[in-house]
Amino acid sequence: MSNQKDISERFKLVYKELTLNGDIKSKRDLATNVGYSPQGVAEIFSGRAKFNLKFLERFCNTYDVSLDFLVFGFEKQRKYPLFIKSSNNQKKEENVYNEDSERNLIPLFELASIPGYENDMYKYVPNKPIYYMDIPDFSGCKAFRAHSSSMEKLIKKDDILFATKEENWKNNIEYGQVYMIFAGYGRYFLKYIRKAKNDKKCFLLQSENPKFDDFDLPKEQITSIWLIHGWQNKMVEVNKL
């Protein structure tokens, strides 16, 4: 994983290229386009403030830049884009995801609570991912953001989670792991799953954050369970469980 110094050097390289091409007129222009204050952008350039994932995502989405190049240092001239935005919001043909590609990219979905919907995470997300990520350690996973602070200090709100669906959770589940549990009607919980003490028809859901109470969730209400394999936080650090 790259450190802040490496990210800063690549960011300034891309910034210089964009200014030479006329895409960015000034740092104030950059701040306006990505929705940041001029002071905040100035602090990032000076090194007084660290790069965070939210700023980098806005920058890459605005100027069609590879996020994986900024964060990991992958070469921009690779055959396939390393950070590929959804074709719904993309005009450049070379950045449209190719399903026939042999690359195993990770789709990132945006969760949204939709009352009345049920069955699976796909009922709570747009038809297409927001974009695709190339992180080999989590190949085969789906990605979405943590929606609450229930698992802090382990996982913070808005961290990107990497998960796989537990197809056989009714017959076999590993207690004590972190899961995203979907329970229908727009409800989903990021929790530890424990064995309920007094009711075999329920799971005990626990949080890392002591401000959140433990509770029993009836198994019959659960529509799907996803095992969390790791996460990426706002400071673009990747963590594996």
mmCIF file of C-alpha atoms in Angstrom:
data_model
loop_
_atom_site.group_PDB
_atom_site.id
_atom_site.type_symbol
_atom_site.label_atom_id
_atom_site.label_comp_id
_atom_site.label_asym_id
_atom_site.label_seq_id
_atom_site.Cartn_x
_atom_site.Cartn_y
_atom_site.Cartn_z
ATOM 1 C CA MET A 1 0.000 0.000 0.000
ATOM 2 C CA SER A 2 1.315 3.415 -0.904
ATOM 3 C CA ASN A 3 2.023 5.990 1.764
ATOM 4 C CA GLN A 4 0.819 9.579 1.749
ATOM 5 C CA LYS A 5 4.075 10.832 0.194
ATOM 6 C CA ASP A 6 3.734 8.474 -2.784
ATOM 7 C CA ILE A 7 0.084 9.425 -3.284
ATOM 8 C CA SER A 8 0.993 13.117 -3.106
ATOM 9 C CA GLU A 9 3.694 12.748 -5.772
ATOM 10 C CA ARG A 10 1.352 10.933 -8.170
ATOM 11 C CA PHE A 11 -1.463 13.398 -7.469
ATOM 12 C CA LYS A 12 0.777 16.390 -8.258
ATOM 13 C CA LEU A 13 1.952 14.638 -11.439
ATOM 14 C CA VAL A 14 -1.635 14.172 -12.608
ATOM 15 C CA TYR A 15 -2.547 17.719 -11.529
ATOM 16 C CA LYS A 16 0.313 19.120 -13.610
ATOM 17 C CA GLU A 17 -0.803 17.107 -16.640
ATOM 18 C CA LEU A 18 -4.401 18.314 -16.252
ATOM 19 C CA THR A 19 -3.318 21.954 -15.977
ATOM 20 C CA LEU A 20 -1.155 21.648 -19.084
ATOM 21 C CA ASN A 21 -4.134 20.183 -20.946
ATOM 22 C CA GLY A 22 -6.350 23.036 -19.773
ATOM 23 C CA ASP A 23 -8.673 20.791 -17.731
ATOM 24 C CA ILE A 24 -7.753 22.661 -14.523
ATOM 25 C CA LYS A 25 -7.076 26.394 -14.486
ATOM 26 C CA SER A 26 -6.020 26.761 -10.827
ATOM 27 C CA LYS A 27 -6.203 25.151 -7.409
ATOM 28 C CA ARG A 28 -9.295 27.245 -6.719
ATOM 29 C CA ASP A 29 -10.829 25.867 -9.918
ATOM 30 C CA LEU A 30 -10.014 22.347 -8.719
ATOM 31 C CA ALA A 31 -11.617 23.033 -5.335
ATOM 32 C CA THR A 32 -14.807 24.282 -6.970
ATOM 33 C CA ASN A 33 -15.080 21.309 -9.325
ATOM 34 C CA VAL A 34 -14.604 18.647 -6.637
ATOM 35 C CA GLY A 35 -16.715 20.428 -4.014
ATOM 36 C CA TYR A 36 -13.905 21.206 -1.565
ATOM 37 C CA SER A 37 -12.943 24.510 0.034
ATOM 38 C CA PRO A 38 -9.903 26.291 -1.477
ATOM 39 C CA GLN A 39 -8.281 26.154 1.971
ATOM 40 C CA GLY A 40 -8.812 22.396 2.180
ATOM 41 C CA VAL A 41 -7.206 21.849 -1.234
ATOM 42 C CA ALA A 42 -4.316 24.149 -0.311
ATOM 43 C CA GLU A 43 -3.683 22.131 2.864
ATOM 44 C CA ILE A 44 -3.613 18.906 0.845
ATOM 45 C CA PHE A 45 -1.076 20.374 -1.602
ATOM 46 C CA SER A 46 1.095 21.691 1.244
ATOM 47 C CA GLY A 47 1.022 18.384 3.124
ATOM 48 C CA ARG A 48 -0.719 19.818 6.198
ATOM 49 C CA ALA A 49 -3.751 17.616 5.487
ATOM 50 C CA LYS A 50 -3.726 13.965 4.444
ATOM 51 C CA PHE A 51 -5.347 12.636 1.320
ATOM 52 C CA ASN A 52 -8.627 10.904 2.111
ATOM 53 C CA LEU A 53 -10.693 8.559 -0.011
ATOM 54 C CA LYS A 54 -13.628 10.966 -0.387
ATOM 55 C CA PHE A 55 -11.431 13.684 -1.917
ATOM 56 C CA LEU A 56 -9.605 11.244 -4.209
ATOM 57 C CA GLU A 57 -12.890 9.718 -5.422
ATOM 58 C CA ARG A 58 -14.299 13.150 -6.265
ATOM 59 C CA PHE A 59 -11.096 14.117 -8.041
ATOM 60 C CA CYS A 60 -11.031 10.912 -10.107
ATOM 61 C CA ASN A 61 -14.736 11.054 -10.959
ATOM 62 C CA THR A 62 -14.446 14.700 -12.033
ATOM 63 C CA TYR A 63 -11.344 14.369 -14.204
ATOM 64 C CA ASP A 64 -11.549 10.726 -15.406
ATOM 65 C CA VAL A 65 -8.416 9.698 -13.516
ATOM 66 C CA SER A 66 -7.548 6.161 -12.380
ATOM 67 C CA LEU A 67 -7.941 5.968 -8.609
ATOM 68 C CA ASP A 68 -5.837 2.820 -8.492
ATOM 69 C CA PHE A 69 -2.998 4.744 -10.148
ATOM 70 C CA LEU A 70 -3.139 7.456 -7.456
ATOM 71 C CA VAL A 71 -3.442 5.043 -4.544
ATOM 72 C CA PHE A 72 -1.465 2.000 -5.630
ATOM 73 C CA GLY A 73 0.786 3.352 -8.388
ATOM 74 C CA PHE A 74 -0.440 1.044 -11.136
ATOM 75 C CA GLU A 75 0.516 2.262 -14.592
ATOM 76 C CA LYS A 76 -2.142 4.331 -16.364
ATOM 77 C CA GLN A 77 -1.281 2.844 -19.754
ATOM 78 C CA ARG A 78 -2.399 -0.685 -18.778
ATOM 79 C CA LYS A 79 -4.787 -2.257 -21.295
ATOM 80 C CA TYR A 80 -7.858 -2.033 -19.072
ATOM 81 C CA PRO A 81 -8.746 0.951 -16.839
ATOM 82 C CA LEU A 82 -7.910 0.211 -13.211
ATOM 83 C CA PHE A 83 -10.731 2.276 -11.812
ATOM 84 C CA ILE A 84 -13.749 2.015 -14.088
ATOM 85 C CA LYS A 85 -16.840 4.140 -13.645
ATOM 86 C CA SER A 86 -20.331 2.972 -14.499
ATOM 87 C CA SER A 87 -21.251 3.463 -18.134
ATOM 88 C CA ASN A 88 -24.347 5.369 -16.952
ATOM 89 C CA ASN A 89 -22.117 8.303 -16.031
ATOM 90 C CA GLN A 90 -19.291 7.758 -18.474
ATOM 91 C CA LYS A 91 -18.938 9.253 -21.940
ATOM 92 C CA LYS A 92 -15.531 7.871 -22.837
ATOM 93 C CA GLU A 93 -15.817 4.474 -24.502
ATOM 94 C CA GLU A 94 -12.511 3.205 -23.114
ATOM 95 C CA ASN A 95 -13.826 3.440 -19.540
ATOM 96 C CA VAL A 96 -16.923 1.286 -20.070
ATOM 97 C CA TYR A 97 -16.734 -2.019 -18.194
ATOM 98 C CA ASN A 98 -16.271 -4.994 -20.467
ATOM 99 C CA GLU A 99 -18.022 -8.071 -19.021
ATOM 100 C CA ASP A 100 -16.049 -10.327 -21.332
ATOM 101 C CA SER A 101 -12.806 -9.136 -19.818
ATOM 102 C CA GLU A 102 -10.819 -11.779 -17.988
ATOM 103 C CA ARG A 103 -10.009 -9.288 -15.244
ATOM 104 C CA ASN A 104 -11.858 -10.031 -12.008
ATOM 105 C CA LEU A 105 -12.817 -6.520 -10.917
ATOM 106 C CA ILE A 106 -14.774 -5.815 -7.748
ATOM 107 C CA PRO A 107 -18.109 -4.007 -8.268
ATOM 108 C CA LEU A 108 -18.951 -1.282 -5.747
ATOM 109 C CA PHE A 109 -22.661 -0.848 -5.008
ATOM 110 C CA GLU A 110 -24.354 2.031 -3.211
ATOM 111 C CA LEU A 111 -26.754 0.787 -0.529
ATOM 112 C CA ALA A 112 -30.020 2.615 0.004
ATOM 113 C CA SER A 113 -32.853 1.732 2.358
ATOM 114 C CA ILE A 114 -36.017 1.261 0.298
ATOM 115 C CA PRO A 115 -39.092 0.483 2.484
ATOM 116 C CA GLY A 116 -41.191 -2.375 1.156
ATOM 117 C CA TYR A 117 -38.390 -4.077 -0.764
ATOM 118 C CA GLU A 118 -37.118 -7.470 0.263
ATOM 119 C CA ASN A 119 -34.787 -10.260 -0.815
ATOM 120 C CA ASP A 120 -31.086 -9.790 -1.088
ATOM 121 C CA MET A 121 -28.694 -6.870 -1.447
ATOM 122 C CA TYR A 122 -29.539 -6.444 -5.130
ATOM 123 C CA LYS A 123 -32.970 -5.134 -4.163
ATOM 124 C CA TYR A 124 -31.279 -2.290 -2.271
ATOM 125 C CA VAL A 125 -28.761 -1.186 -4.871
ATOM 126 C CA PRO A 126 -28.890 0.329 -8.368
ATOM 127 C CA ASN A 127 -29.027 -2.067 -11.327
ATOM 128 C CA LYS A 128 -25.381 -1.356 -12.066
ATOM 129 C CA PRO A 129 -22.399 -0.769 -9.766
ATOM 130 C CA ILE A 130 -21.127 2.756 -9.283
ATOM 131 C CA TYR A 131 -17.710 1.629 -10.456
ATOM 132 C CA TYR A 132 -15.266 -1.276 -10.372
ATOM 133 C CA MET A 133 -12.137 -1.692 -8.270
ATOM 134 C CA ASP A 134 -9.020 -3.734 -8.908
ATOM 135 C CA ILE A 135 -7.853 -5.133 -5.549
ATOM 136 C CA PRO A 136 -6.562 -8.697 -6.069
ATOM 137 C CA ASP A 137 -6.714 -9.608 -2.357
ATOM 138 C CA PHE A 138 -10.509 -9.359 -2.509
ATOM 139 C CA SER A 139 -11.091 -10.897 -5.921
ATOM 140 C CA GLY A 140 -14.569 -12.428 -6.116
ATOM 141 C CA CYS A 141 -16.074 -10.043 -3.547
ATOM 142 C CA LYS A 142 -18.801 -7.456 -3.905
ATOM 143 C CA ALA A 143 -18.147 -4.041 -2.330
ATOM 144 C CA PHE A 144 -20.404 -1.550 -0.570
ATOM 145 C CA ARG A 145 -20.039 1.104 2.114
ATOM 146 C CA ALA A 146 -20.544 0.704 5.845
ATOM 147 C CA HIS A 147 -23.785 2.519 6.558
ATOM 148 C CA SER A 148 -23.406 3.161 10.296
ATOM 149 C CA SER A 149 -20.882 3.522 13.105
ATOM 150 C CA SER A 150 -21.998 0.315 14.850
ATOM 151 C CA MET A 151 -18.634 -1.418 14.230
ATOM 152 C CA GLU A 152 -16.335 1.467 15.195
ATOM 153 C CA LYS A 153 -13.488 1.459 16.130
ATOM 154 C CA LEU A 154 -12.928 -1.612 13.931
ATOM 155 C CA ILE A 155 -14.860 -0.394 10.870
ATOM 156 C CA LYS A 156 -15.853 3.230 10.457
ATOM 157 C CA LYS A 157 -18.937 4.621 8.764
ATOM 158 C CA ASP A 158 -18.464 4.996 4.974
ATOM 159 C CA ASP A 159 -15.546 2.517 4.864
ATOM 160 C CA ILE A 160 -15.738 0.303 1.770
ATOM 161 C CA LEU A 161 -16.545 -3.303 2.705
ATOM 162 C CA PHE A 162 -15.537 -6.370 0.685
ATOM 163 C CA ALA A 163 -17.958 -9.266 1.096
ATOM 164 C CA THR A 164 -19.164 -12.598 -0.288
ATOM 165 C CA LYS A 165 -22.635 -14.035 0.061
ATOM 166 C CA GLU A 166 -23.120 -16.937 2.475
ATOM 167 C CA GLU A 167 -25.219 -19.304 0.381
ATOM 168 C CA ASN A 168 -25.596 -21.958 3.114
ATOM 169 C CA TRP A 169 -25.930 -19.806 6.242
ATOM 170 C CA LYS A 170 -29.085 -21.624 7.415
ATOM 171 C CA ASN A 171 -27.132 -24.874 7.837
ATOM 172 C CA ASN A 172 -23.615 -23.639 8.517
ATOM 173 C CA ILE A 173 -22.355 -20.282 9.744
ATOM 174 C CA GLU A 174 -19.145 -19.324 11.547
ATOM 175 C CA TYR A 175 -20.086 -17.479 14.709
ATOM 176 C CA GLY A 176 -18.017 -14.498 15.794
ATOM 177 C CA GLN A 177 -17.297 -13.160 12.289
ATOM 178 C CA VAL A 178 -18.404 -9.768 10.957
ATOM 179 C CA TYR A 179 -21.363 -9.949 8.574
ATOM 180 C CA MET A 180 -23.773 -7.707 6.702
ATOM 181 C CA ILE A 181 -27.228 -9.074 7.426
ATOM 182 C CA PHE A 182 -30.194 -8.195 5.202
ATOM 183 C CA ALA A 183 -33.570 -8.634 6.845
ATOM 184 C CA GLY A 184 -36.073 -7.362 4.288
ATOM 185 C CA TYR A 185 -38.049 -4.109 4.140
ATOM 186 C CA GLY A 186 -34.903 -2.053 3.635
ATOM 187 C CA ARG A 187 -33.199 -3.254 6.827
ATOM 188 C CA TYR A 188 -29.551 -4.264 6.958
ATOM 189 C CA PHE A 189 -27.127 -4.605 9.852
ATOM 190 C CA LEU A 190 -23.318 -4.673 10.032
ATOM 191 C CA LYS A 191 -22.699 -6.867 13.083
ATOM 192 C CA TYR A 192 -20.971 -9.813 14.697
ATOM 193 C CA ILE A 193 -23.223 -12.876 14.568
ATOM 194 C CA ARG A 194 -23.299 -14.859 17.802
ATOM 195 C CA LYS A 195 -25.411 -17.782 18.976
ATOM 196 C CA ALA A 196 -28.560 -16.580 20.734
ATOM 197 C CA LYS A 197 -28.641 -17.752 24.356
ATOM 198 C CA ASN A 198 -32.268 -18.709 24.745
ATOM 199 C CA ASP A 199 -33.744 -19.023 21.260
ATOM 200 C CA LYS A 200 -32.438 -21.301 18.500
ATOM 201 C CA LYS A 201 -34.674 -19.503 16.009
ATOM 202 C CA CYS A 202 -32.671 -16.280 16.408
ATOM 203 C CA PHE A 203 -29.145 -14.946 15.967
ATOM 204 C CA LEU A 204 -27.629 -12.623 18.531
ATOM 205 C CA LEU A 205 -26.292 -9.529 16.724
ATOM 206 C CA GLN A 206 -23.493 -7.614 18.446
ATOM 207 C CA SER A 207 -21.691 -4.383 17.640
ATOM 208 C CA GLU A 208 -18.085 -3.383 18.193
ATOM 209 C CA ASN A 209 -19.301 0.059 19.300
ATOM 210 C CA PRO A 210 -20.547 -0.158 22.932
ATOM 211 C CA LYS A 211 -23.111 2.581 22.227
ATOM 212 C CA PHE A 212 -25.142 0.055 20.206
ATOM 213 C CA ASP A 213 -27.202 -2.542 22.076
ATOM 214 C CA ASP A 214 -27.088 -6.260 21.320
ATOM 215 C CA PHE A 215 -30.327 -7.792 20.065
ATOM 216 C CA ASP A 216 -31.802 -11.061 18.835
ATOM 217 C CA LEU A 217 -32.888 -11.216 15.187
ATOM 218 C CA PRO A 218 -35.300 -13.994 14.134
ATOM 219 C CA LYS A 219 -33.719 -16.104 11.403
ATOM 220 C CA GLU A 220 -36.984 -16.194 9.460
ATOM 221 C CA GLN A 221 -36.656 -12.424 8.845
ATOM 222 C CA ILE A 222 -33.220 -12.758 7.219
ATOM 223 C CA THR A 223 -33.086 -12.634 3.418
ATOM 224 C CA SER A 224 -29.305 -12.916 2.981
ATOM 225 C CA ILE A 225 -26.028 -12.790 4.884
ATOM 226 C CA TRP A 226 -22.695 -11.519 3.559
ATOM 227 C CA LEU A 227 -19.333 -12.332 5.154
ATOM 228 C CA ILE A 228 -17.009 -9.322 5.460
ATOM 229 C CA HIS A 229 -13.477 -10.206 4.344
ATOM 230 C CA GLY A 230 -11.945 -6.751 4.781
ATOM 231 C CA TRP A 231 -12.459 -3.056 4.239
ATOM 232 C CA GLN A 232 -10.847 0.095 2.877
ATOM 233 C CA ASN A 233 -11.076 3.228 4.976
ATOM 234 C CA LYS A 234 -11.200 6.912 4.067
ATOM 235 C CA MET A 235 -7.436 7.217 4.446
ATOM 236 C CA VAL A 236 -7.108 4.590 1.657
ATOM 237 C CA GLU A 237 -5.713 1.895 3.940
ATOM 238 C CA VAL A 238 -6.833 -1.667 3.169
ATOM 239 C CA ASN A 239 -7.545 -4.041 6.067
ATOM 240 C CA LYS A 240 -8.120 -7.787 5.934
ATOM 241 C CA LEU A 241 -9.883 -9.929 8.532
#
